[in-house]
mmCIF file of C-alpha atoms in Angstrom:
data_model
loop_
_atom_site.group_PDB
_atom_site.id
_atom_site.type_symbol
_atom_site.label_atom_id
_atom_site.label_comp_id
_atom_site.label_asym_id
_atom_site.label_seq_id
_atom_site.Cartn_x
_atom_site.Cartn_y
_atom_site.Cartn_z
ATOM 1 C CA MET O 13 52.802 -62.980 89.019
ATOM 2 C CA SER O 14 53.755 -62.167 85.417
ATOM 3 C CA GLU O 15 52.620 -58.827 84.039
ATOM 4 C CA THR O 16 49.705 -59.129 81.608
ATOM 5 C CA PHE O 17 49.121 -57.154 78.448
ATOM 6 C CA LYS O 18 46.252 -56.771 75.992
ATOM 7 C CA ALA O 19 46.137 -58.783 72.789
ATOM 8 C CA ILE O 20 43.723 -59.757 70.036
ATOM 9 C CA LEU O 21 43.498 -63.516 69.646
ATOM 10 C CA VAL O 22 41.920 -65.258 66.653
ATOM 11 C CA SER O 23 40.755 -68.805 67.387
ATOM 12 C CA ARG O 24 38.970 -71.597 65.565
ATOM 13 C CA ASP O 25 36.704 -74.326 66.964
ATOM 14 C CA ALA O 26 36.396 -77.983 65.974
ATOM 15 C CA GLU O 27 34.054 -77.020 63.116
ATOM 16 C CA LYS O 28 36.665 -74.482 61.913
ATOM 17 C CA LYS O 29 34.438 -71.556 62.842
ATOM 18 C CA GLN O 30 36.609 -68.514 63.504
ATOM 19 C CA SER O 31 36.239 -66.181 66.490
ATOM 20 C CA VAL O 32 38.074 -63.017 67.502
ATOM 21 C CA ALA O 33 38.479 -61.763 71.057
ATOM 22 C CA VAL O 34 40.475 -59.255 73.092
ATOM 23 C CA THR O 35 42.316 -61.090 75.850
ATOM 24 C CA ASP O 36 45.164 -60.762 78.348
ATOM 25 C CA LEU O 37 48.467 -62.532 77.744
ATOM 26 C CA THR O 38 51.812 -62.712 79.511
ATOM 27 C CA GLU O 39 55.272 -62.936 77.968
ATOM 28 C CA ALA O 40 55.171 -66.666 78.743
ATOM 29 C CA ASP O 41 52.367 -66.979 76.167
ATOM 30 C CA LEU O 42 54.494 -65.535 73.360
ATOM 31 C CA MET O 43 56.144 -67.710 70.731
ATOM 32 C CA GLU O 44 59.846 -68.418 70.336
ATOM 33 C CA GLY O 45 62.298 -65.676 69.397
ATOM 34 C CA ASP O 46 65.450 -63.966 70.579
ATOM 35 C CA VAL O 47 64.134 -60.390 70.749
ATOM 36 C CA THR O 48 61.153 -59.099 72.735
ATOM 37 C CA VAL O 49 59.706 -55.769 71.659
ATOM 38 C CA ALA O 50 57.311 -53.352 73.344
ATOM 39 C CA VAL O 51 54.939 -52.607 70.465
ATOM 40 C CA GLU O 52 54.354 -48.844 70.281
ATOM 41 C CA ALA O 53 52.539 -48.607 66.965
ATOM 42 C CA THR O 54 51.051 -50.960 64.412
ATOM 43 C CA THR O 55 48.691 -50.675 61.476
ATOM 44 C CA VAL O 56 45.750 -52.339 59.749
ATOM 45 C CA ASN O 57 46.653 -53.688 56.314
ATOM 46 C CA TYR O 58 44.339 -55.376 53.831
ATOM 47 C CA LYS O 59 45.941 -58.702 54.787
ATOM 48 C CA ASP O 60 45.151 -58.002 58.452
ATOM 49 C CA GLY O 61 41.550 -57.350 57.467
ATOM 50 C CA LEU O 62 41.404 -60.698 55.680
ATOM 51 C CA ALA O 63 42.906 -62.414 58.733
ATOM 52 C CA ILE O 64 40.480 -60.960 61.283
ATOM 53 C CA SER O 65 37.406 -61.203 59.062
ATOM 54 C CA GLY O 66 38.264 -64.737 57.923
ATOM 55 C CA LYS O 67 37.651 -63.707 54.305
ATOM 56 C CA ALA O 68 40.827 -65.500 53.210
ATOM 57 C CA PRO O 69 43.053 -68.146 54.842
ATOM 58 C CA VAL O 70 45.767 -65.741 55.986
ATOM 59 C CA ILE O 71 46.100 -67.343 59.432
ATOM 60 C CA ARG O 72 47.709 -70.759 59.328
ATOM 61 C CA ARG O 73 48.288 -71.419 63.021
ATOM 62 C CA TRP O 74 45.601 -71.476 65.711
ATOM 63 C CA PRO O 75 45.096 -69.595 67.944
ATOM 64 C CA LEU O 76 47.089 -66.597 66.723
ATOM 65 C CA VAL O 77 47.685 -62.934 67.443
ATOM 66 C CA PRO O 78 47.287 -61.219 64.029
ATOM 67 C CA GLY O 79 49.044 -58.096 62.748
ATOM 68 C CA ILE O 80 51.856 -58.174 60.173
ATOM 69 C CA ASP O 81 53.549 -54.849 61.048
ATOM 70 C CA PHE O 82 54.885 -53.166 64.139
ATOM 71 C CA ALA O 83 57.348 -50.572 65.363
ATOM 72 C CA GLY O 84 58.593 -50.339 68.901
ATOM 73 C CA THR O 85 61.411 -50.618 71.418
ATOM 74 C CA VAL O 86 63.486 -53.679 72.286
ATOM 75 C CA VAL O 87 62.915 -54.687 75.915
ATOM 76 C CA SER O 88 65.167 -57.769 75.898
ATOM 77 C CA SER O 89 67.464 -59.454 73.378
ATOM 78 C CA SER O 90 69.898 -62.327 73.034
ATOM 79 C CA HIS O 91 70.472 -61.460 69.355
ATOM 80 C CA ALA O 92 73.853 -59.978 68.446
ATOM 81 C CA ASP O 93 72.369 -57.079 66.459
ATOM 82 C CA TRP O 94 69.931 -55.735 69.029
ATOM 83 C CA ARG O 95 70.118 -54.271 72.532
ATOM 84 C CA LYS O 96 67.535 -53.094 75.028
ATOM 85 C CA GLY O 97 66.297 -49.646 73.995
ATOM 86 C CA ASP O 98 66.843 -50.092 70.240
ATOM 87 C CA LYS O 99 64.025 -48.797 68.025
ATOM 88 C CA VAL O 100 62.950 -51.360 65.439
ATOM 89 C CA ILE O 101 60.464 -52.121 62.654
ATOM 90 C CA LEU O 102 59.041 -55.461 61.575
ATOM 91 C CA ASN O 103 57.224 -56.166 58.288
ATOM 92 C CA GLY O 104 56.092 -59.629 57.254
ATOM 93 C CA TRP O 105 58.167 -62.818 57.759
ATOM 94 C CA GLY O 106 54.952 -64.730 58.512
ATOM 95 C CA VAL O 107 54.253 -62.647 61.612
ATOM 96 C CA GLY O 108 50.483 -62.398 61.973
ATOM 97 C CA GLU O 109 50.141 -65.503 59.780
ATOM 98 C CA THR O 110 52.084 -68.318 61.474
ATOM 99 C CA HIS O 111 53.810 -66.392 64.278
ATOM 100 C CA PHE O 112 52.181 -64.206 66.959
ATOM 101 C CA GLY O 113 51.921 -60.720 65.516
ATOM 102 C CA ALA O 114 51.540 -57.038 66.232
ATOM 103 C CA TYR O 115 48.120 -56.839 67.866
ATOM 104 C CA ALA O 116 49.531 -57.195 71.353
ATOM 105 C CA GLU O 117 51.522 -54.885 73.560
ATOM 106 C CA ARG O 118 54.489 -57.274 73.406
ATOM 107 C CA ALA O 119 55.966 -59.302 70.548
ATOM 108 C CA ARG O 120 58.758 -61.881 70.622
ATOM 109 C CA VAL O 121 60.396 -62.495 67.239
ATOM 110 C CA ASN O 122 63.551 -63.608 65.471
ATOM 111 C CA GLY O 123 65.988 -60.692 65.509
ATOM 112 C CA ASP O 124 66.889 -61.361 61.859
ATOM 113 C CA TRP O 125 63.394 -60.171 60.955
ATOM 114 C CA LEU O 126 63.908 -56.675 62.361
ATOM 115 C CA VAL O 127 65.281 -53.531 60.742
ATOM 116 C CA PRO O 128 66.250 -50.320 62.554
ATOM 117 C CA LEU O 129 63.799 -47.465 62.736
ATOM 118 C CA PRO O 130 65.284 -44.772 60.457
ATOM 119 C CA GLN O 131 66.681 -41.672 62.129
ATOM 120 C CA GLY O 132 64.096 -38.915 62.443
ATOM 121 C CA MET O 133 61.168 -41.306 61.996
ATOM 122 C CA SER O 134 58.802 -42.066 64.874
ATOM 123 C CA PRO O 135 57.121 -45.470 65.369
ATOM 124 C CA HIS O 136 53.860 -43.748 64.373
ATOM 125 C CA ASP O 137 55.421 -42.483 61.120
ATOM 126 C CA ALA O 138 56.838 -45.925 60.372
ATOM 127 C CA MET O 139 53.394 -47.482 60.693
ATOM 128 C CA ALA O 140 51.785 -44.750 58.598
ATOM 129 C CA ILE O 141 54.108 -46.233 55.959
ATOM 130 C CA GLY O 142 53.986 -49.861 57.116
ATOM 131 C CA THR O 143 54.051 -52.920 54.886
ATOM 132 C CA ALA O 144 51.836 -51.115 52.370
ATOM 133 C CA GLY O 145 54.305 -48.268 51.965
ATOM 134 C CA TYR O 146 57.336 -50.529 52.063
ATOM 135 C CA THR O 147 55.702 -52.679 49.352
ATOM 136 C CA ALA O 148 54.962 -49.575 47.271
ATOM 137 C CA MET O 149 58.639 -48.646 47.507
ATOM 138 C CA LEU O 150 59.662 -52.144 46.370
ATOM 139 C CA CYS O 151 57.400 -51.645 43.329
ATOM 140 C CA VAL O 152 58.997 -48.303 42.494
ATOM 141 C CA ILE O 153 62.509 -49.753 42.800
ATOM 142 C CA ALA O 154 61.533 -52.658 40.518
ATOM 143 C CA LEU O 155 60.176 -50.271 37.863
ATOM 144 C CA GLU O 156 63.335 -48.161 38.021
ATOM 145 C CA ARG O 157 65.551 -51.233 37.592
ATOM 146 C CA HIS O 158 63.559 -52.113 34.498
ATOM 147 C CA GLY O 159 64.253 -48.669 33.092
ATOM 148 C CA ILE O 160 60.794 -47.202 33.696
ATOM 149 C CA VAL O 161 61.880 -43.667 34.516
ATOM 150 C CA PRO O 162 59.725 -40.515 34.304
ATOM 151 C CA ASP O 163 60.646 -39.630 30.720
ATOM 152 C CA ARG O 164 59.439 -43.038 29.499
ATOM 153 C CA GLY O 165 55.833 -41.902 29.943
ATOM 154 C CA PRO O 166 52.940 -42.082 32.396
ATOM 155 C CA VAL O 167 52.581 -44.752 35.058
ATOM 156 C CA VAL O 168 49.276 -46.087 36.354
ATOM 157 C CA VAL O 169 48.541 -46.991 39.973
ATOM 158 C CA THR O 170 45.516 -49.207 40.612
ATOM 159 C CA GLY O 171 43.658 -49.316 43.907
ATOM 160 C CA ALA O 172 45.103 -45.848 44.273
ATOM 161 C CA ALA O 173 43.099 -44.795 47.337
ATOM 162 C CA GLY O 174 44.241 -47.851 49.295
ATOM 163 C CA GLY O 175 47.369 -48.170 51.414
ATOM 164 C CA VAL O 176 49.817 -49.374 48.747
ATOM 165 C CA GLY O 177 48.255 -47.153 46.105
ATOM 166 C CA SER O 178 48.315 -43.971 48.181
ATOM 167 C CA VAL O 179 51.994 -44.323 49.028
ATOM 168 C CA ALA O 180 52.857 -45.331 45.444
ATOM 169 C CA VAL O 181 51.113 -42.230 44.070
ATOM 170 C CA SER O 182 52.959 -40.023 46.541
ATOM 171 C CA ILE O 183 56.405 -41.539 45.900
ATOM 172 C CA LEU O 184 56.074 -41.703 42.109
ATOM 173 C CA SER O 185 54.842 -38.119 41.842
ATOM 174 C CA SER O 186 57.667 -36.881 44.083
ATOM 175 C CA LEU O 187 60.144 -38.594 41.713
ATOM 176 C CA GLY O 188 58.686 -36.733 38.731
ATOM 177 C CA TYR O 189 56.424 -39.364 37.175
ATOM 178 C CA HIS O 190 53.121 -38.483 35.493
ATOM 179 C CA VAL O 191 50.851 -40.613 37.679
ATOM 180 C CA ILE O 192 47.461 -41.887 36.542
ATOM 181 C CA ALA O 193 45.528 -43.002 39.616
ATOM 182 C CA SER O 194 42.777 -45.602 39.196
ATOM 183 C CA THR O 195 40.128 -45.799 41.908
ATOM 184 C CA GLY O 196 36.611 -47.050 42.392
ATOM 185 C CA ARG O 197 35.869 -44.160 44.723
ATOM 186 C CA SER O 198 35.388 -40.998 42.676
ATOM 187 C CA ALA O 199 34.992 -38.955 45.862
ATOM 188 C CA GLU O 200 38.678 -39.623 46.564
ATOM 189 C CA SER O 201 39.843 -37.734 43.458
ATOM 190 C CA PRO O 202 40.806 -34.556 45.386
ATOM 191 C CA TYR O 203 42.762 -36.683 47.877
ATOM 192 C CA LEU O 204 44.667 -38.395 45.057
ATOM 193 C CA ILE O 205 45.366 -35.096 43.292
ATOM 194 C CA ASP O 206 46.733 -33.725 46.585
ATOM 195 C CA LEU O 207 49.045 -36.755 46.814
ATOM 196 C CA GLY O 208 50.400 -35.896 43.367
ATOM 197 C CA ALA O 209 48.273 -37.752 40.822
ATOM 198 C CA ALA O 210 48.180 -35.962 37.460
ATOM 199 C CA GLU O 211 45.029 -37.812 36.373
ATOM 200 C CA VAL O 212 42.364 -39.881 38.120
ATOM 201 C CA ILE O 213 40.425 -42.542 36.219
ATOM 202 C CA SER O 214 37.589 -44.821 37.264
ATOM 203 C CA ARG O 215 38.432 -48.437 37.980
ATOM 204 C CA ASP O 216 35.481 -49.281 35.715
ATOM 205 C CA GLU O 217 37.792 -48.535 32.776
ATOM 206 C CA LEU O 218 39.912 -51.518 33.848
ATOM 207 C CA ALA O 219 37.311 -53.830 35.378
ATOM 208 C CA GLN O 220 35.917 -55.573 32.306
ATOM 209 C CA PRO O 221 37.517 -58.583 30.565
ATOM 210 C CA ALA O 222 40.666 -57.381 28.825
ATOM 211 C CA LYS O 223 41.418 -57.381 25.125
ATOM 212 C CA PRO O 224 44.630 -59.224 24.202
ATOM 213 C CA LEU O 225 46.055 -55.820 23.275
ATOM 214 C CA ALA O 226 44.504 -52.407 23.796
ATOM 215 C CA LYS O 227 45.650 -48.868 23.056
ATOM 216 C CA GLU O 228 48.989 -48.075 24.697
ATOM 217 C CA ARG O 229 48.311 -45.721 27.621
ATOM 218 C CA TRP O 230 51.253 -45.983 30.043
ATOM 219 C CA ALA O 231 54.870 -47.066 30.269
ATOM 220 C CA GLY O 232 54.431 -48.872 33.541
ATOM 221 C CA GLY O 233 52.260 -49.455 36.527
ATOM 222 C CA VAL O 234 51.859 -50.496 40.135
ATOM 223 C CA ASP O 235 48.990 -52.949 40.578
ATOM 224 C CA ALA O 236 47.506 -53.964 43.922
ATOM 225 C CA VAL O 237 44.278 -55.379 42.469
ATOM 226 C CA GLY O 238 44.988 -58.347 40.191
ATOM 227 C CA SER O 239 42.348 -60.154 38.098
ATOM 228 C CA HIS O 240 40.751 -58.207 35.209
ATOM 229 C CA THR O 241 42.350 -54.953 36.372
ATOM 230 C CA LEU O 242 45.879 -56.284 36.022
ATOM 231 C CA ALA O 243 45.002 -57.933 32.694
ATOM 232 C CA ASN O 244 43.780 -54.577 31.352
ATOM 233 C CA VAL O 245 46.801 -52.707 32.707
ATOM 234 C CA LEU O 246 49.105 -55.154 30.904
ATOM 235 C CA SER O 247 47.144 -54.883 27.654
ATOM 236 C CA MET O 248 47.478 -51.075 27.762
ATOM 237 C CA THR O 249 51.192 -50.949 28.645
ATOM 238 C CA SER O 250 53.394 -49.515 25.920
ATOM 239 C CA TYR O 251 56.220 -51.304 24.142
ATOM 240 C CA GLY O 252 58.999 -52.387 26.512
ATOM 241 C CA GLY O 253 57.058 -51.315 29.568
ATOM 242 C CA ALA O 254 56.629 -53.081 32.885
ATOM 243 C CA VAL O 255 54.036 -53.537 35.612
ATOM 244 C CA ALA O 256 54.863 -54.298 39.251
ATOM 245 C CA ALA O 257 52.191 -56.568 40.739
ATOM 246 C CA CYS O 258 51.870 -56.760 44.519
ATOM 247 C CA GLY O 259 48.222 -57.391 45.453
ATOM 248 C CA LEU O 260 44.995 -59.243 44.872
ATOM 249 C CA ALA O 261 42.221 -56.986 46.156
ATOM 250 C CA GLY O 262 40.211 -57.769 43.016
ATOM 251 C CA GLY O 263 41.055 -61.465 42.864
ATOM 252 C CA MET O 264 43.940 -63.907 42.602
ATOM 253 C CA ASP O 265 43.202 -64.861 38.988
ATOM 254 C CA LEU O 266 44.854 -63.260 35.949
ATOM 255 C CA PRO O 267 42.579 -63.659 32.898
ATOM 256 C CA ALA O 268 45.100 -62.252 30.423
ATOM 257 C CA SER O 269 46.731 -63.295 27.157
ATOM 258 C CA VAL O 270 50.411 -63.587 26.274
ATOM 259 C CA ALA O 271 50.037 -60.841 23.653
ATOM 260 C CA PRO O 272 51.506 -57.968 25.737
ATOM 261 C CA PHE O 273 54.543 -60.084 26.554
ATOM 262 C CA ILE O 274 55.345 -61.435 23.087
ATOM 263 C CA LEU O 275 54.177 -58.538 20.902
ATOM 264 C CA ARG O 276 55.147 -55.536 23.029
ATOM 265 C CA GLY O 277 57.871 -56.976 25.242
ATOM 266 C CA VAL O 278 55.957 -56.000 28.374
ATOM 267 C CA CYS O 279 57.294 -57.425 31.658
ATOM 268 C CA LEU O 280 55.277 -58.406 34.710
ATOM 269 C CA LEU O 281 57.363 -57.806 37.836
ATOM 270 C CA GLY O 282 56.298 -59.840 40.856
ATOM 271 C CA ILE O 283 56.736 -58.058 44.199
ATOM 272 C CA ASP O 284 56.941 -60.002 47.463
ATOM 273 C CA SER O 285 57.324 -58.043 50.667
ATOM 274 C CA VAL O 286 56.899 -60.873 53.188
ATOM 275 C CA MET O 287 60.140 -62.807 52.657
ATOM 276 C CA ALA O 288 62.278 -60.105 51.013
ATOM 277 C CA PRO O 289 65.937 -60.332 52.138
ATOM 278 C CA LYS O 290 67.162 -57.886 54.762
ATOM 279 C CA ALA O 291 69.343 -55.963 52.289
ATOM 280 C CA VAL O 292 66.292 -55.309 50.116
ATOM 281 C CA ARG O 293 64.296 -54.128 53.148
ATOM 282 C CA LEU O 294 67.052 -51.784 54.279
ATOM 283 C CA GLU O 295 67.250 -50.252 50.792
ATOM 284 C CA ALA O 296 63.465 -49.806 50.652
ATOM 285 C CA TRP O 297 63.367 -48.070 54.043
ATOM 286 C CA ARG O 298 66.354 -45.909 53.084
ATOM 287 C CA ARG O 299 64.565 -44.828 49.912
ATOM 288 C CA ILE O 300 61.348 -44.163 51.828
ATOM 289 C CA GLY O 301 63.313 -41.755 54.005
ATOM 290 C CA THR O 302 64.465 -39.782 50.958
ATOM 291 C CA ASP O 303 61.604 -40.175 48.446
ATOM 292 C CA LEU O 304 58.424 -40.054 50.531
ATOM 293 C CA ASP O 305 57.294 -36.665 51.766
ATOM 294 C CA LEU O 306 56.687 -37.397 55.446
ATOM 295 C CA GLN O 307 54.553 -34.257 55.658
ATOM 296 C CA LYS O 308 52.026 -36.057 53.450
ATOM 297 C CA LEU O 309 51.684 -38.873 55.982
ATOM 298 C CA ALA O 310 49.022 -36.929 57.861
ATOM 299 C CA SER O 311 46.765 -36.892 54.792
ATOM 300 C CA LEU O 312 47.696 -40.498 53.976
ATOM 301 C CA SER O 313 46.733 -41.881 57.367
ATOM 302 C CA THR O 314 44.138 -42.033 60.116
ATOM 303 C CA THR O 315 44.979 -42.870 63.709
ATOM 304 C CA ILE O 316 43.027 -45.226 65.949
ATOM 305 C CA GLY O 317 43.594 -46.914 69.296
ATOM 306 C CA PHE O 318 43.937 -50.604 70.084
ATOM 307 C CA ASP O 319 40.171 -50.896 70.620
ATOM 308 C CA GLY O 320 39.490 -49.827 67.035
ATOM 309 C CA ILE O 321 41.515 -52.570 65.334
ATOM 310 C CA ILE O 322 38.747 -55.143 64.840
ATOM 311 C CA ASP O 323 36.277 -52.655 63.323
ATOM 312 C CA ALA O 324 38.988 -51.207 61.070
ATOM 313 C CA ALA O 325 39.896 -54.710 59.880
ATOM 314 C CA HIS O 326 36.334 -55.289 58.673
ATOM 315 C CA ASP O 327 36.151 -51.809 57.136
ATOM 316 C CA ILE O 328 39.335 -52.247 55.083
ATOM 317 C CA VAL O 329 38.050 -55.473 53.501
ATOM 318 C CA GLU O 330 34.800 -53.720 52.650
ATOM 319 C CA GLY O 331 36.644 -50.885 50.888
ATOM 320 C CA LYS O 332 35.744 -48.261 53.488
ATOM 321 C CA ILE O 333 39.311 -47.254 54.376
ATOM 322 C CA ARG O 334 41.287 -44.558 52.590
ATOM 323 C CA GLY O 335 45.062 -44.620 52.748
ATOM 324 C CA ARG O 336 46.705 -45.979 55.888
ATOM 325 C CA VAL O 337 45.404 -46.759 59.375
ATOM 326 C CA VAL O 338 47.880 -46.302 62.230
ATOM 327 C CA VAL O 339 47.251 -47.908 65.620
ATOM 328 C CA ASP O 340 48.861 -46.149 68.562
ATOM 329 C CA MET O 341 49.243 -48.820 71.206
#
């Protein structure tokens, strides 16, 4: 008899009503792939919250094991790059959306989707960073390539108490930027200051409909919110500045004008973490190893067990989660 393992399975009935259950699977139930991994740690991202809660159509195959991130150990492989015992990380590639994901004790995936776990980093550490932290690093790299360096002026981070925002604040401050953290949770100000924010502002300052152009306040930004917040950030970006956009916690719309682009030469830098090429991923994880203070991961993250995933998924959508949630499997 095949060995069973725990998994979360999201299903939908004939009326398209979604249900979520903890179940037992075997490796025979897993989807196609040339590498099987024992999942040691995963995380709960905002996208995972949307998938489990059904608040947005993240899942596009039914039934599905959600979870877009994992770190663990290869248990079998027919892929040239990987051998049994290798430590690996997976972020994105449609895992947890169209391919069985991280919320199971085993995952079978395409070996091209994996990157090596950096030396000196545990699976737990990697998931304290996760897709949110890897995305934050992609944003920082994009700003640097556009010439937004610390001496250009302040940078703003929206949704700063969330997963992407927390890591972005930490990385940017460690690189010498003057970081302005925007949050809707004023009680999190001490947390953000500890991460390195020089200033904390209320998200209310950015939540109303934006003017075509407003007073220049920052040289660049990392935005995980979208909608009116991103429109305001753009309108307040100084001449020649840039904003890296990577999220939609406040909405998928962008009610902005072209004024920042054609009158101030502002650039909007789109950041995709899901399908980023392997070379880009390797560079992001290399930079995380050098630019993120791993000692801050404890304050950035909370740890839960497998049984806490479903509740945490609902909490993150409701804005009740600070920083990162690590799941020790």
